[in-house]
Coordinates of C-alpha atoms in Angstrom, one line a residue:
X1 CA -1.5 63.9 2.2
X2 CA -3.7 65.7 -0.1
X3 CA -5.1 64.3 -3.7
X4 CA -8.5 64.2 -5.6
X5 CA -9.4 61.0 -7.8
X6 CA -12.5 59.5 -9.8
X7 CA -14.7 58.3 -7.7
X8 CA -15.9 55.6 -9.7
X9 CA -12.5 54.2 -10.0
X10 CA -11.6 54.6 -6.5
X11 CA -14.8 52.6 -5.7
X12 CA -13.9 50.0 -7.8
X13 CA -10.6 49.8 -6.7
X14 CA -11.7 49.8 -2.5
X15 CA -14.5 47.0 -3.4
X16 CA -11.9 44.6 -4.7
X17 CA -9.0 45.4 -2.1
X18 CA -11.4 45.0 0.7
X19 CA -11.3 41.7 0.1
X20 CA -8.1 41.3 1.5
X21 CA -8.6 43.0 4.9
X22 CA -9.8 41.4 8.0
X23 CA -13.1 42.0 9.1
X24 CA -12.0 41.3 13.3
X25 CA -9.0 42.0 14.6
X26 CA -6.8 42.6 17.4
X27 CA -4.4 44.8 15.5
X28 CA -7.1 47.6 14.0
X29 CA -4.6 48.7 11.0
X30 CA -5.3 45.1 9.8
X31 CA -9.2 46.5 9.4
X32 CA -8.2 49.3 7.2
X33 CA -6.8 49.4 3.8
X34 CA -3.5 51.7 3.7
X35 CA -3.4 54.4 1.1
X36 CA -0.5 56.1 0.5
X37 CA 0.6 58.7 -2.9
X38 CA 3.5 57.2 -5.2
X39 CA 4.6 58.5 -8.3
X40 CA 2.5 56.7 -10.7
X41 CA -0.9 57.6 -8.2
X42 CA -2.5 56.6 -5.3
X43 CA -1.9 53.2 -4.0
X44 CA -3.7 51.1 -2.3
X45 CA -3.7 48.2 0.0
X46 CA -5.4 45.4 2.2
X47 CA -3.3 42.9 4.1
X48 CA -5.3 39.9 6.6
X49 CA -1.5 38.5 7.0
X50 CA -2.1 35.4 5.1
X51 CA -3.5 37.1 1.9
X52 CA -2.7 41.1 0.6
X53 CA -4.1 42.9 -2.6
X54 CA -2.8 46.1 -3.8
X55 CA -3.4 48.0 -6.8
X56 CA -2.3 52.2 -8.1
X57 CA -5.0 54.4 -9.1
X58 CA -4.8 57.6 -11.0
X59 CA -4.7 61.0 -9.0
X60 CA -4.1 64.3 -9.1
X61 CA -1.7 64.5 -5.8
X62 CA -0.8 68.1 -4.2
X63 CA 0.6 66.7 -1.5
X64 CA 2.6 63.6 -0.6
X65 CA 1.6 61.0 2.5
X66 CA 0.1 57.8 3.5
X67 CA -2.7 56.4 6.4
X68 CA -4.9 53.8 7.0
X69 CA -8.2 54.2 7.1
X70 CA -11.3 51.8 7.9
X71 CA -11.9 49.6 5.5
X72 CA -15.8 49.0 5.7
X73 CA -16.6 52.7 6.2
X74 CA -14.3 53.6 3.6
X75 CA -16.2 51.6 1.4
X76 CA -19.9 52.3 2.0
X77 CA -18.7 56.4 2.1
X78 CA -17.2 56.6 -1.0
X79 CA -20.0 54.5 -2.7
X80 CA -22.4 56.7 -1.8
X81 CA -20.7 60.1 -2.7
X82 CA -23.0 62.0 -5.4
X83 CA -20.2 63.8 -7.6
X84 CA -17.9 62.4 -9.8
X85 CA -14.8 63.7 -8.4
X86 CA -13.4 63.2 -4.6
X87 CA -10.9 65.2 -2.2
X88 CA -8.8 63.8 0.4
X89 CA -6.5 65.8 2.6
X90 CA -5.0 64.0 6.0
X91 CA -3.8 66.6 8.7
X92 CA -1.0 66.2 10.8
X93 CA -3.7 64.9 13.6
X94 CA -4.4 62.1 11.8
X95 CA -7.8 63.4 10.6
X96 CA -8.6 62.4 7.0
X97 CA -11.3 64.8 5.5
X98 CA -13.1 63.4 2.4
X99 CA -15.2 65.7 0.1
X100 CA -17.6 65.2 -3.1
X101 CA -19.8 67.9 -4.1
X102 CA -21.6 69.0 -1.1
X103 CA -21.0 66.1 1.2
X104 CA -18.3 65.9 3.7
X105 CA -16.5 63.5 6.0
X106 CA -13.8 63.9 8.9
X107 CA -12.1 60.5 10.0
X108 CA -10.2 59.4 12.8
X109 CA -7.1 57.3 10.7
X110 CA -4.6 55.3 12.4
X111 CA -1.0 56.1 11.5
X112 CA 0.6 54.5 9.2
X113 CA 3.5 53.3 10.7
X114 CA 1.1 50.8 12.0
X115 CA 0.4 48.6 9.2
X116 CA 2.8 45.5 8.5
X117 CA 4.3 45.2 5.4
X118 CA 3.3 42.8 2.4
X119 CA 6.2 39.9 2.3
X120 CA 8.8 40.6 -0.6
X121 CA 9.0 38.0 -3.8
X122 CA 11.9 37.6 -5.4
X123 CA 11.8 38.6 -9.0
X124 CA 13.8 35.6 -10.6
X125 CA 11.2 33.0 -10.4
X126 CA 8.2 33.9 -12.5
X127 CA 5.7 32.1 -14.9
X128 CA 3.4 33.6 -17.5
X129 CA 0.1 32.4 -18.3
X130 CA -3.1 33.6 -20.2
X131 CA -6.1 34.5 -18.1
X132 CA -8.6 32.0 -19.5
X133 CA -6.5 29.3 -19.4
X134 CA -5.8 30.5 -15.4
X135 CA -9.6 30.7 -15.0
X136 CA -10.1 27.3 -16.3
X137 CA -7.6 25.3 -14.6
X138 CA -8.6 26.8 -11.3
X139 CA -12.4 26.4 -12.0
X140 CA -12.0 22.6 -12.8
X141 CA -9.5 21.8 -9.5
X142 CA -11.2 24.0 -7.0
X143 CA -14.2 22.5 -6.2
X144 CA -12.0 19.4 -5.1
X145 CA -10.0 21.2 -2.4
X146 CA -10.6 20.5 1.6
X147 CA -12.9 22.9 3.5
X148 CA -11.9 21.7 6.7
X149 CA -8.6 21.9 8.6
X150 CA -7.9 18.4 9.5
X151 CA -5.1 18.6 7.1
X152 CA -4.4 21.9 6.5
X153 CA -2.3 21.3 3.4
X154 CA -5.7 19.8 1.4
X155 CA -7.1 23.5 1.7
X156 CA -5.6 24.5 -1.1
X157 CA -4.5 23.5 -4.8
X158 CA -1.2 21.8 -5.6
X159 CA 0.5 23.6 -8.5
X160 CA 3.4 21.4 -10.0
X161 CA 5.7 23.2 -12.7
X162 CA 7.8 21.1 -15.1
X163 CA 9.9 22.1 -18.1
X164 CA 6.4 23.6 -20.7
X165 CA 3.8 22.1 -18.4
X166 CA 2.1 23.2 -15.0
X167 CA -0.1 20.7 -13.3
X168 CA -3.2 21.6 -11.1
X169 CA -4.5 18.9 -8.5
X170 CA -6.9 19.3 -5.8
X171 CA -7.9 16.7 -3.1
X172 CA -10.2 16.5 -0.1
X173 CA -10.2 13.1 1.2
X174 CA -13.5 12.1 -1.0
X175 CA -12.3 13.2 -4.6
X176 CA -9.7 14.3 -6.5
X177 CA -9.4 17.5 -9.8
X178 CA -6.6 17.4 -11.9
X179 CA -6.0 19.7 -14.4
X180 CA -2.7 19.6 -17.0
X181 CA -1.5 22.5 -19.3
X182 CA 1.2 22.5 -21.9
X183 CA 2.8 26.4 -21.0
X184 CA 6.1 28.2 -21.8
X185 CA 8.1 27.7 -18.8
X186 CA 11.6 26.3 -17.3
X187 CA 10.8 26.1 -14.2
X188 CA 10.8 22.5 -12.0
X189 CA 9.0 23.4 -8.9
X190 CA 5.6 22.8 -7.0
X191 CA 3.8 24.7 -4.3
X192 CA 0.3 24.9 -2.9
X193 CA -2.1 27.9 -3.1
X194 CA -4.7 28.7 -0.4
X195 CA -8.1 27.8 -1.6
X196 CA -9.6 30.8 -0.3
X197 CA -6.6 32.9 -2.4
X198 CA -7.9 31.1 -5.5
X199 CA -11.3 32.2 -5.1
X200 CA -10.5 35.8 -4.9
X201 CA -8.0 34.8 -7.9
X202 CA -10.8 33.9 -10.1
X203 CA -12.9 36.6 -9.4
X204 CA -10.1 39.4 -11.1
X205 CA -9.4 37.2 -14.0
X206 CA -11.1 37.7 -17.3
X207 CA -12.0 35.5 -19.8
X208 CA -9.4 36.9 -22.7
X209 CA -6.0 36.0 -24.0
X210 CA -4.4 38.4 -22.3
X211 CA -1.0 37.4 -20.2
X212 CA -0.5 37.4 -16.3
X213 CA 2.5 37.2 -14.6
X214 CA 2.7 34.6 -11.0
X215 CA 5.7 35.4 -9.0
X216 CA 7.0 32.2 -6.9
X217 CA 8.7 32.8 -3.3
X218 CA 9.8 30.1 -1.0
X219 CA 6.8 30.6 1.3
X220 CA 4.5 33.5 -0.6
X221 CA 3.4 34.0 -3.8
X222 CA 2.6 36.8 -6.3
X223 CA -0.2 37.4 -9.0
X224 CA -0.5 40.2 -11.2
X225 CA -3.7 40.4 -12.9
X226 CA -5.6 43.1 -14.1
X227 CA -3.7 46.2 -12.1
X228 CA -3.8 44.4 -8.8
X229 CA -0.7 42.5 -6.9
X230 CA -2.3 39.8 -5.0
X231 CA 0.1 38.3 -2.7
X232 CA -0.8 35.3 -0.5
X233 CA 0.8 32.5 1.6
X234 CA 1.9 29.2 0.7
X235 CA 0.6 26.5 3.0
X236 CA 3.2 24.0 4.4
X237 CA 3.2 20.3 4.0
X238 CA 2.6 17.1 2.4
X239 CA 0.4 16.5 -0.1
X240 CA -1.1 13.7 -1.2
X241 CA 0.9 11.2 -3.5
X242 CA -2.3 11.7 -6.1
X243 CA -0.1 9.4 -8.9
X244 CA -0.5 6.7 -5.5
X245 CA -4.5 7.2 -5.5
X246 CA -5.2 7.4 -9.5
X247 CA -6.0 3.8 -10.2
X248 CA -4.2 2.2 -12.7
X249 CA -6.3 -0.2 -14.3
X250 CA -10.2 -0.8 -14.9
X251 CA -12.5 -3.2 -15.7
X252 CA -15.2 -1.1 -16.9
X253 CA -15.2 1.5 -19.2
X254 CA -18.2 3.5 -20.2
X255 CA -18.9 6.6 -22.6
X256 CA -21.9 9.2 -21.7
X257 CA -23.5 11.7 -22.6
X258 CA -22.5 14.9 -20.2
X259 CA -25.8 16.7 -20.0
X260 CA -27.6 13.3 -19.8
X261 CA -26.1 11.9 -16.4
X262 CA -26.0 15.4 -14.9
X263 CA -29.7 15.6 -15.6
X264 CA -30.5 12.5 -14.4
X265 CA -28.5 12.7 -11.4
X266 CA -30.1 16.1 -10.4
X267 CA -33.5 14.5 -10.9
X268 CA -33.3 11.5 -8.6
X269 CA -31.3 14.3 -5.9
X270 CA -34.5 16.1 -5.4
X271 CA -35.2 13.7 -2.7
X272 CA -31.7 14.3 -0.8
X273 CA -31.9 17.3 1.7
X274 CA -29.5 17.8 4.6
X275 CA -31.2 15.5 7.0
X276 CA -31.8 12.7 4.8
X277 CA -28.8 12.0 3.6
X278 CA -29.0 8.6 1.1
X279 CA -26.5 8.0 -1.9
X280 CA -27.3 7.5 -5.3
X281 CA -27.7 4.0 -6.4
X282 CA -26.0 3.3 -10.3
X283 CA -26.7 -0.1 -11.7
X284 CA -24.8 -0.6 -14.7
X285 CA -25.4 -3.1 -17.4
X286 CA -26.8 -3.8 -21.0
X287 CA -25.5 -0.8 -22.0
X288 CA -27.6 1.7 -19.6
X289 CA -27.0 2.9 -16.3
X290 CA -30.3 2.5 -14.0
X291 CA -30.5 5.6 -11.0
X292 CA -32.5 5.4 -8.1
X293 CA -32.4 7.1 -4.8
X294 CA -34.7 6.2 -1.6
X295 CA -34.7 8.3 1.7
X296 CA -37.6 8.5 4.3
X297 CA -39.8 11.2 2.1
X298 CA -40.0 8.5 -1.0
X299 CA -37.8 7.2 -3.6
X300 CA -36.7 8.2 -7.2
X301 CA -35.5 6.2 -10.0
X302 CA -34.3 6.9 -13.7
X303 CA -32.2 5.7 -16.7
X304 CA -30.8 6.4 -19.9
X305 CA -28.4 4.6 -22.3
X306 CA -24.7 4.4 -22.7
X307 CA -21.5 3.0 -24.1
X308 CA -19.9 0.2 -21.9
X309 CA -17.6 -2.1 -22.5
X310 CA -16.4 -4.4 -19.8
X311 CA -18.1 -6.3 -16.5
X312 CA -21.9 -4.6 -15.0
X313 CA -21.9 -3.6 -11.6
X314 CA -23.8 -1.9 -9.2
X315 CA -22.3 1.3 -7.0
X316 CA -23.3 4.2 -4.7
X317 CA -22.2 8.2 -4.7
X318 CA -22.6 11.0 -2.6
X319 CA -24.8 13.2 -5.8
X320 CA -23.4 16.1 -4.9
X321 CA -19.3 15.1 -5.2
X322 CA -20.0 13.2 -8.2
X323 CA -22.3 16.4 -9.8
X324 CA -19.0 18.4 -8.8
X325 CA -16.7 16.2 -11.2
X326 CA -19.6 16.4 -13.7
X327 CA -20.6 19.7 -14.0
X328 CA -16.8 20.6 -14.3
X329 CA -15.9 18.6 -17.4
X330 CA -15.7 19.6 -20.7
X331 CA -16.9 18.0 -23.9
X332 CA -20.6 16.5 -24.8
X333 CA -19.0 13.1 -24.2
X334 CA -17.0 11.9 -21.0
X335 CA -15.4 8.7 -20.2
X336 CA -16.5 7.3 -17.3
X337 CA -13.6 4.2 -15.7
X338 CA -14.9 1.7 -13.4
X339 CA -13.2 -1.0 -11.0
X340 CA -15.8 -2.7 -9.1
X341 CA -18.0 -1.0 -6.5
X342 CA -15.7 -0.4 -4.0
X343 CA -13.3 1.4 -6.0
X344 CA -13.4 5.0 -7.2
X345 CA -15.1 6.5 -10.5
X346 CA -12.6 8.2 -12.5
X347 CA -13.6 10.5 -15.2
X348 CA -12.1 11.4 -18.1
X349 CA -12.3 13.3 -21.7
X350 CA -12.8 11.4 -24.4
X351 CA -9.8 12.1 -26.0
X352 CA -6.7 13.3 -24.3
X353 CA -5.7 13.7 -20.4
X354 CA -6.1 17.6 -20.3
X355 CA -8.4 16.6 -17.1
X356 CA -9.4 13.6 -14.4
X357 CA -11.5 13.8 -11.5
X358 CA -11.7 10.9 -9.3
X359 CA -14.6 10.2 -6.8
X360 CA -14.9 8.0 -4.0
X361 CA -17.9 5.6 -3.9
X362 CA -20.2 5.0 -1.1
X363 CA -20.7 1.6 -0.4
X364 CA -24.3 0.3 -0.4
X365 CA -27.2 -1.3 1.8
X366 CA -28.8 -4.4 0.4
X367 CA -32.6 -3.1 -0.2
X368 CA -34.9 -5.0 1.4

């Protein structure tokens, strides 16, 4: 194999695939990314067996081949190259030389024959979607989804496709993101995306109109974005019945001010640290919501005014879930639905149901 490329691009292109490649392993072609010439360029890819990224860069190629070469090193080498322009030729040894201006590198590869290949998608089942709207939806559900593996299945994002609409819910046993989008599609399907694969998702996506396609297999899944095929498992399972958990009904409703709570939420938190963990007291009534907060360093309290219709009450959050929901909806405004301290907060838009986010209460001391 023998080619020369930009460098620039190539480090571009290795940053982001890196991603994809396991840092330990048993198998060490699993800790290298695979590049190999094609007819459009050099392609390459990083595969950790539950999520793979590949992407074709341009090259001038005098010689046809493919190997797999250390991941890390490849990455800190090629960032650090001073010309603009870099040579790679692979011998029949398995040595990989790499040359820019007056530096040069011989590396032990491993042979390609080693690497597994990425899972196939079929081609039949396949959504399109703009990238902001992507970004969004994944933004306001993510935050929601498990980081523990107690139920493996709540580590990732439920996406549910109907005819012109795709869903996005995300639960992790103390709150629930839901997300709803009216898109072209005929599909009638749902599946659920590694959180971790949704991270690296967001990361690629821009902030344009632009289109995307998202390939759907039976057990892996496909997004093109940008240049880059990002393929990653499905996880296996049942989710939550979140229609089951949404309450139904409420007997207090209140409207807010977004930036208002948020600030005065983050204000009476200053006195929650890791080992003084203490909830955040609400009292609602006369049309203002009271804060206060009390752990073993001192105690905090604030307020500021709302619109409430319905019954006062008086109930407890973990700040940081309930700054989550917050911080993630849109709108100056935000509807806040209440159903008695032991039931949970739902939040909504004003108008509309493009969003909810639901978030358990914690149930309160009497103060002495």
């Amino acid at each position: 194999m023998k080619f020369s490329c930009n460098k620039q691009i190539l480090v571009e292109s290795v940053s982001i695939i890196q991603r994809a490649v396991s840092t330990k392993s048993s198998i060490a072609a699993l800790e290298g990314i695979l590049i190999k010439t094609t007819q459009k360029g050099i392609e390459l890819c990083g595969y950790n067996l539950e999520l793979g990224m590949k992407t074709t860069i341009n090259a001038n190629i005098t010689e046809s081949g493919k190997t797999i070469l250390n991941a890390k090193l490849l990455g800190e080498i090629v960032r650090r190259l001073p010309a603009d322009d870099v040579y790679f030729t692979t011998d029949s040894s398995n040595i990989t030389f790499i040359q820019s201006g007056p530096s040069e590198f011989s590396l032990v590869s491993i042979p390609s024959e080693e690497y597994p290949e990425l899972p196939g998608i079929p081609e039949d089942q396949v959504i399109e979607i703009t990238q902001s709207l992507l970004k969004s939806m994944i933004k306001q559900t993510i935050f929601a989804v498990a980081d523990n593996d107690s139920r493996p299945i709540h580590t990732g994002t439920l996406f549910e496709l109907t005819k012109n609409k795709l869903n996005l819910v995300s639960v992790d046993g103390y709150r629930l993101a839901y997300r709803e989008e009216i898109i072209q599609n005929n599909l009638e399907t749902n599946f659920v995306v590694p959180g971790k694969t949704l991270s690296e998702i967001l990361k690629l996506l821009n902030d344009d109109d632009s289109k995307i396609n998202i390939h759907i297999g039976r057990r892996h899944i496909m997004f093109q974005i940008n240049g880059y095929d990002i393929t990653s498992r499905l996880l296996e399972g049942q989710f939550l019945d979140y229609h089951a958990a949404i309450p139904k009904h409420h007997e207090t409703e209140l409207v807010v001010k977004t930036r208002t709570i948020i600030e005065s939420i983050e204000r009476v938190s200053l006195l929650i640290i890791d080992r003084l963990k203490s909830p955040v007291r609400c009292l609602i009534e006369n049309d203002e919501i009271k804060l206060s907060c009390t752990t073993q360093i001192g105690r905090a309290n604030d307020q500021f005014d709302i619109k409430m219709e319905g019954d006062a009450l008086e109930i407890g959050f973990n700040s940081r879930f309930l700054l989550d929901a917050l911080r993630n909806a849109e709108g100056d405004e935000i509807k806040i639905l209440l159903n008695g301290p032991t039931n949970p907060m739902v939040v909504r838009p004003i108008e509309g149901s493009s969003y909810l986010f639901l978030v358990l209460p914690v149930r309160l001391k009497s103060e002495s």
